Coordinates of C-alpha atoms in Angstrom, one line a residue:
X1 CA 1.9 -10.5 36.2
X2 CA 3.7 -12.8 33.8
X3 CA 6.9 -11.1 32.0
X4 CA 8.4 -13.4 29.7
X5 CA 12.6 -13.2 29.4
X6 CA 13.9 -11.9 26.2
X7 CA 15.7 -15.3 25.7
X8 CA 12.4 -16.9 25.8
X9 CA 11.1 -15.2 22.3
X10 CA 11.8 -15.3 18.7
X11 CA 13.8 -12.4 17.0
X12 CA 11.2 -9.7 16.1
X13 CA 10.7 -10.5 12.2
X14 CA 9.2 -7.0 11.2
X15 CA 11.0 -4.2 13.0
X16 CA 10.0 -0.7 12.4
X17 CA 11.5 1.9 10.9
X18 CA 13.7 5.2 11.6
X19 CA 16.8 5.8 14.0
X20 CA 15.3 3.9 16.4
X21 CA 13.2 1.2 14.5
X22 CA 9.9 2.3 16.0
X23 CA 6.7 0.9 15.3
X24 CA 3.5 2.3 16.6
X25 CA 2.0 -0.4 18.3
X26 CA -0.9 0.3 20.7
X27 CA -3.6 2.8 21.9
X28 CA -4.4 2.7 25.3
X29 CA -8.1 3.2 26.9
X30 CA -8.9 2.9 31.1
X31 CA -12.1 0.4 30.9
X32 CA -14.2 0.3 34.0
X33 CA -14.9 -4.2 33.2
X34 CA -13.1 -6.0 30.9
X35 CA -15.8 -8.5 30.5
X36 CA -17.8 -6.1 28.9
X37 CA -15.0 -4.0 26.9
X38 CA -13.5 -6.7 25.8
X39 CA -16.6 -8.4 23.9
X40 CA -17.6 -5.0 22.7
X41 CA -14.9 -4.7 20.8
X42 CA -14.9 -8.3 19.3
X43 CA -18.4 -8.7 18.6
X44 CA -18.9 -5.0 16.8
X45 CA -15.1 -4.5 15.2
X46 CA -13.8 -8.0 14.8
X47 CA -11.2 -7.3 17.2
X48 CA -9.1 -10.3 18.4
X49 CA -7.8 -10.4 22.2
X50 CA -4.3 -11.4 21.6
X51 CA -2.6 -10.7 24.6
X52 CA -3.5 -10.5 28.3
X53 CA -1.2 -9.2 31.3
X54 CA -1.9 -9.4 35.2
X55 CA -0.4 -7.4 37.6
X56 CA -1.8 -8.4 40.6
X57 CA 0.5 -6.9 42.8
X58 CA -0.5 -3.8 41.4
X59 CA -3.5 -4.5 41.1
X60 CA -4.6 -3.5 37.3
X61 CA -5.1 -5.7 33.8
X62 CA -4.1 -5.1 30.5
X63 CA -5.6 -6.6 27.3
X64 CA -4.4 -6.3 23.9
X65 CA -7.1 -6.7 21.1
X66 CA -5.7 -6.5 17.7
X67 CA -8.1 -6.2 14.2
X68 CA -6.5 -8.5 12.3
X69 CA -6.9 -9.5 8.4
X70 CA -10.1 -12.0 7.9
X71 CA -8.0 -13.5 5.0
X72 CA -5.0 -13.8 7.2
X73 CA -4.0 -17.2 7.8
X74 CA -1.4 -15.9 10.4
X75 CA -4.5 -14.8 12.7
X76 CA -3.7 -15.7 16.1
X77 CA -6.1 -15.6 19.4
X78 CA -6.7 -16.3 23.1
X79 CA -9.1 -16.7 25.1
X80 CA -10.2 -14.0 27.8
X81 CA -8.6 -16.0 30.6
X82 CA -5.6 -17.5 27.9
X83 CA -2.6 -15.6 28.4
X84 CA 1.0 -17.7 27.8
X85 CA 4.9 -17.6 26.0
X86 CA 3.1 -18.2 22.7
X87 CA 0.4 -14.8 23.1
X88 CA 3.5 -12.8 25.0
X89 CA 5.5 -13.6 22.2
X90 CA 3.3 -13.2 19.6
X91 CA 2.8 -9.7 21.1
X92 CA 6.6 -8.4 20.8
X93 CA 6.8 -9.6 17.5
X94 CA 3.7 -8.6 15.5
X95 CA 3.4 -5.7 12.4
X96 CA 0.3 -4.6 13.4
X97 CA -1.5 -2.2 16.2
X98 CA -3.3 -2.9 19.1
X99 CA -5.8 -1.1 21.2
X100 CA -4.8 -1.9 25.0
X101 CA -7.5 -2.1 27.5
X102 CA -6.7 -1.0 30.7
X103 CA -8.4 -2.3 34.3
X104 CA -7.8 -1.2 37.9
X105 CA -9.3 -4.2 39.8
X106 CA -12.2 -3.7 41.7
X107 CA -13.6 -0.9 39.2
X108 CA -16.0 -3.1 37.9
X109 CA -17.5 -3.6 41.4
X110 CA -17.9 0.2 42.0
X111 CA -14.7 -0.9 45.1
X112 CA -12.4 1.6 43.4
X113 CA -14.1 4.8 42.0
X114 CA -14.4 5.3 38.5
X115 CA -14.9 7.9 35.8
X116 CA -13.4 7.6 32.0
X117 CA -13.4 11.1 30.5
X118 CA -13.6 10.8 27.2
X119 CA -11.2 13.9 26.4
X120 CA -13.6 15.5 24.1
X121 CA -15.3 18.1 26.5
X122 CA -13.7 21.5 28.2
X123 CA -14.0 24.8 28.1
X124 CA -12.5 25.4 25.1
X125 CA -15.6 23.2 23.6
X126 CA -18.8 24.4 22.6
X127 CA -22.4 23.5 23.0
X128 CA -23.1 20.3 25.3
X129 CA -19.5 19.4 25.0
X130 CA -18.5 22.7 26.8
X131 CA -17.6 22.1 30.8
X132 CA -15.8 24.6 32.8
X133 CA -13.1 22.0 33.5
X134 CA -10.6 21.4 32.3
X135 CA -9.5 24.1 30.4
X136 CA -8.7 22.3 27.2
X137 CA -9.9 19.2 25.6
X138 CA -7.0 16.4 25.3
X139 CA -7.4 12.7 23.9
X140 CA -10.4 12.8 20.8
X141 CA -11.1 9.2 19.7
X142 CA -10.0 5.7 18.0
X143 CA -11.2 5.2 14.8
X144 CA -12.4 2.2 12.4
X145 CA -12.4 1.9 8.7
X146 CA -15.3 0.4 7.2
X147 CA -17.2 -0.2 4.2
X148 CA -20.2 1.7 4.4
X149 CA -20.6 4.1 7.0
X150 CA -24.3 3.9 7.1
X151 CA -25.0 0.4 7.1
X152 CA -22.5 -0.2 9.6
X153 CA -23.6 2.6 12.2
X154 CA -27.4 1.1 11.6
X155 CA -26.0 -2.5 12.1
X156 CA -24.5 -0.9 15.6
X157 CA -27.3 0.8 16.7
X158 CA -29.4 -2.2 16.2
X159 CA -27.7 -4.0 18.2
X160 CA -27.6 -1.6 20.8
X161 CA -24.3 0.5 20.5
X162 CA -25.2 3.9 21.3
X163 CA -23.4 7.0 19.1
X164 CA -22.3 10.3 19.8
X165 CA -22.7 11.0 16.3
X166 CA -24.4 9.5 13.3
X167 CA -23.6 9.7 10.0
X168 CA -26.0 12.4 9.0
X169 CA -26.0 14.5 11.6
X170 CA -24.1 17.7 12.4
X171 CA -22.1 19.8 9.8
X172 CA -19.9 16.6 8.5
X173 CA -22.0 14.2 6.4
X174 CA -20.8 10.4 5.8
X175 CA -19.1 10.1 8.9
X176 CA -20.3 9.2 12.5
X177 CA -19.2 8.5 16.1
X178 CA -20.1 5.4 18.1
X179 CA -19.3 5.3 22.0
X180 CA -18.0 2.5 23.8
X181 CA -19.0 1.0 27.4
X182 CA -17.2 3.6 28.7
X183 CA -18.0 6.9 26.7
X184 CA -14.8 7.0 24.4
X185 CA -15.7 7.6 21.1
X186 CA -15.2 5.5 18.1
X187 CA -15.1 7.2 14.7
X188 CA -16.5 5.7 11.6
X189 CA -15.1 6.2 8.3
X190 CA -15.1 4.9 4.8
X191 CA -12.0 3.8 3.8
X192 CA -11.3 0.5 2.6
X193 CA -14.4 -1.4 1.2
X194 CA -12.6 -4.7 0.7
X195 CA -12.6 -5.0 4.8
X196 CA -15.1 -4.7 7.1
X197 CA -13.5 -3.2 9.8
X198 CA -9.6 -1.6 10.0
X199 CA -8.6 0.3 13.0
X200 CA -7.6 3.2 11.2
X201 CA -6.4 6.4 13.5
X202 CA -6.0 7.6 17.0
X203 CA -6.6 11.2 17.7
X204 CA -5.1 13.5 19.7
X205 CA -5.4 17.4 20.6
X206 CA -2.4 19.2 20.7
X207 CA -1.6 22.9 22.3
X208 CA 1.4 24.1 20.1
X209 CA 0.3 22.6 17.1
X210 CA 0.1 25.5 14.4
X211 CA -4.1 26.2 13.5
X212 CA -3.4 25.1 10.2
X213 CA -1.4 21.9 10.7
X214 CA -2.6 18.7 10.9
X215 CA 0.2 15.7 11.2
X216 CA 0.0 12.8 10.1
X217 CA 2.6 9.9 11.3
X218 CA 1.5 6.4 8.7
X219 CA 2.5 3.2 9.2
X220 CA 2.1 0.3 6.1
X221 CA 1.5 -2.6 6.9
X222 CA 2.1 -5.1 3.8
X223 CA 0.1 -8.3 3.3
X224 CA 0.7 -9.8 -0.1
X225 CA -1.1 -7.5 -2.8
X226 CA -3.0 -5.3 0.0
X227 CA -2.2 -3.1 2.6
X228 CA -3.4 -1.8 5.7
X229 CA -2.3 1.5 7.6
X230 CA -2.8 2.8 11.1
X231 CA -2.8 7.0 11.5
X232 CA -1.5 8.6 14.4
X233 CA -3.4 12.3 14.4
X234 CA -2.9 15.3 15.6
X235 CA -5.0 18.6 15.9
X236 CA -4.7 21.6 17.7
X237 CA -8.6 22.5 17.8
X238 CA -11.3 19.8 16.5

């Protein structure tokens, strides 16, 4: 694919923070097409595809769809095929958090075999979730804020989005699970009513974690008078 030199991008304007400056930055799903992925995720969450890579002598894609401020006059875009020094370097220098979108090539075709497990069944699950392998559940979901929980998951299913989850359904009320293309699960919560949709959280299953302990890593991100935050979970058993 394409790598840009160093020399041929701006100074990153917003570095992160700690001993090493880090910034979380991206979440990264296998998707079987990109042509359907990647519209999924713009037309129902107001994602925008910012960033494209090819490695063709690899053979696999990467897309990088960001959910970016609908007041933000520093939006930025491409289209699917659109990929240059402007969207690489707008890439390695934005403050905000992408969900990349990975494709073997010839997945789409049924070519190269393909399965996306969506990390949320095993045996330590129970009920239909529970599968004899493997022997503990890993990667749990993405998640979006949103204004209304309800209206949004009946604005999803109506236009065809299937759910693992709605909002009324099982032991926690208000919040629900949509799926993807692919089977990961996309959680819905009510957050931040002055925006549509926010990528709010990716969760993760952990093994040592303590039963009690839930960790929390938050990143702000600061836009004039409002602000925007990205959570990086953890859970031992969920």
């Amino acid at each position: 694919g394409d790598v840009y030199k160093r020399q041929q991008q701006e100074n990153m304007p917003g570095l992160g923070s700690g001993p090493y400056n880090a910034r979380f930055q991206q979440t990264m799903l296998r998707v079987k097409d990109p042509a359907v992925s990647v519209p999924f995720y713009q037309q129902h969450f107001g994602m925008q595809l910012v960033h494209r890579i090819d490695f063709d002598q690899w053979k696999f894609s990467v897309f990088f769809l960001e959910r970016q401020r609908d007041n933000d006059d520093s939006q930025f875009g491409i289209e699917y095929d659109g990929a240059s020094v402007d969207s690489e370097n707008y890439f390695r220098t934005m403050d905000g958090t992408t969900i990349e979108l990975t494709w073997n090539h010839g997945t789409e075709t049924g070519e190269v075999p393909f399965e996306a497990w969506s990390g949320n069944t095993g045996a330590d699950a129970d009920g239909p979730l529970k599968r004899d392998e493997p022997a503990a559940r890993g990667f749990g979901h993405i998640a979006f804020n949103v204004d209304d929980v309800y209206a949004t998951s009946a604005a999803l299913e109506e236009a065809g989005v299937s759910f693992q989850k709605r909002p009324d359904e099982g032991k926690m009320k208000g919040l629900a699970f949509a799926l993807d293309p692919d089977g990961y699960w996309i959680e819905l919560v009510r957050r931040c009513p002055e925006v549509y949709c926010a990528v709010s959280y990716t969760h993760l299953r952990a093994h040592e974690t303590p039963e009690h302990l839930v960790c929390r890593l938050l990143l702000e991100k600061k836009k004039k008078k409002n602000s925007q935050y990205y959570q990086f979970k953890i859970s031992k058993k969920s």
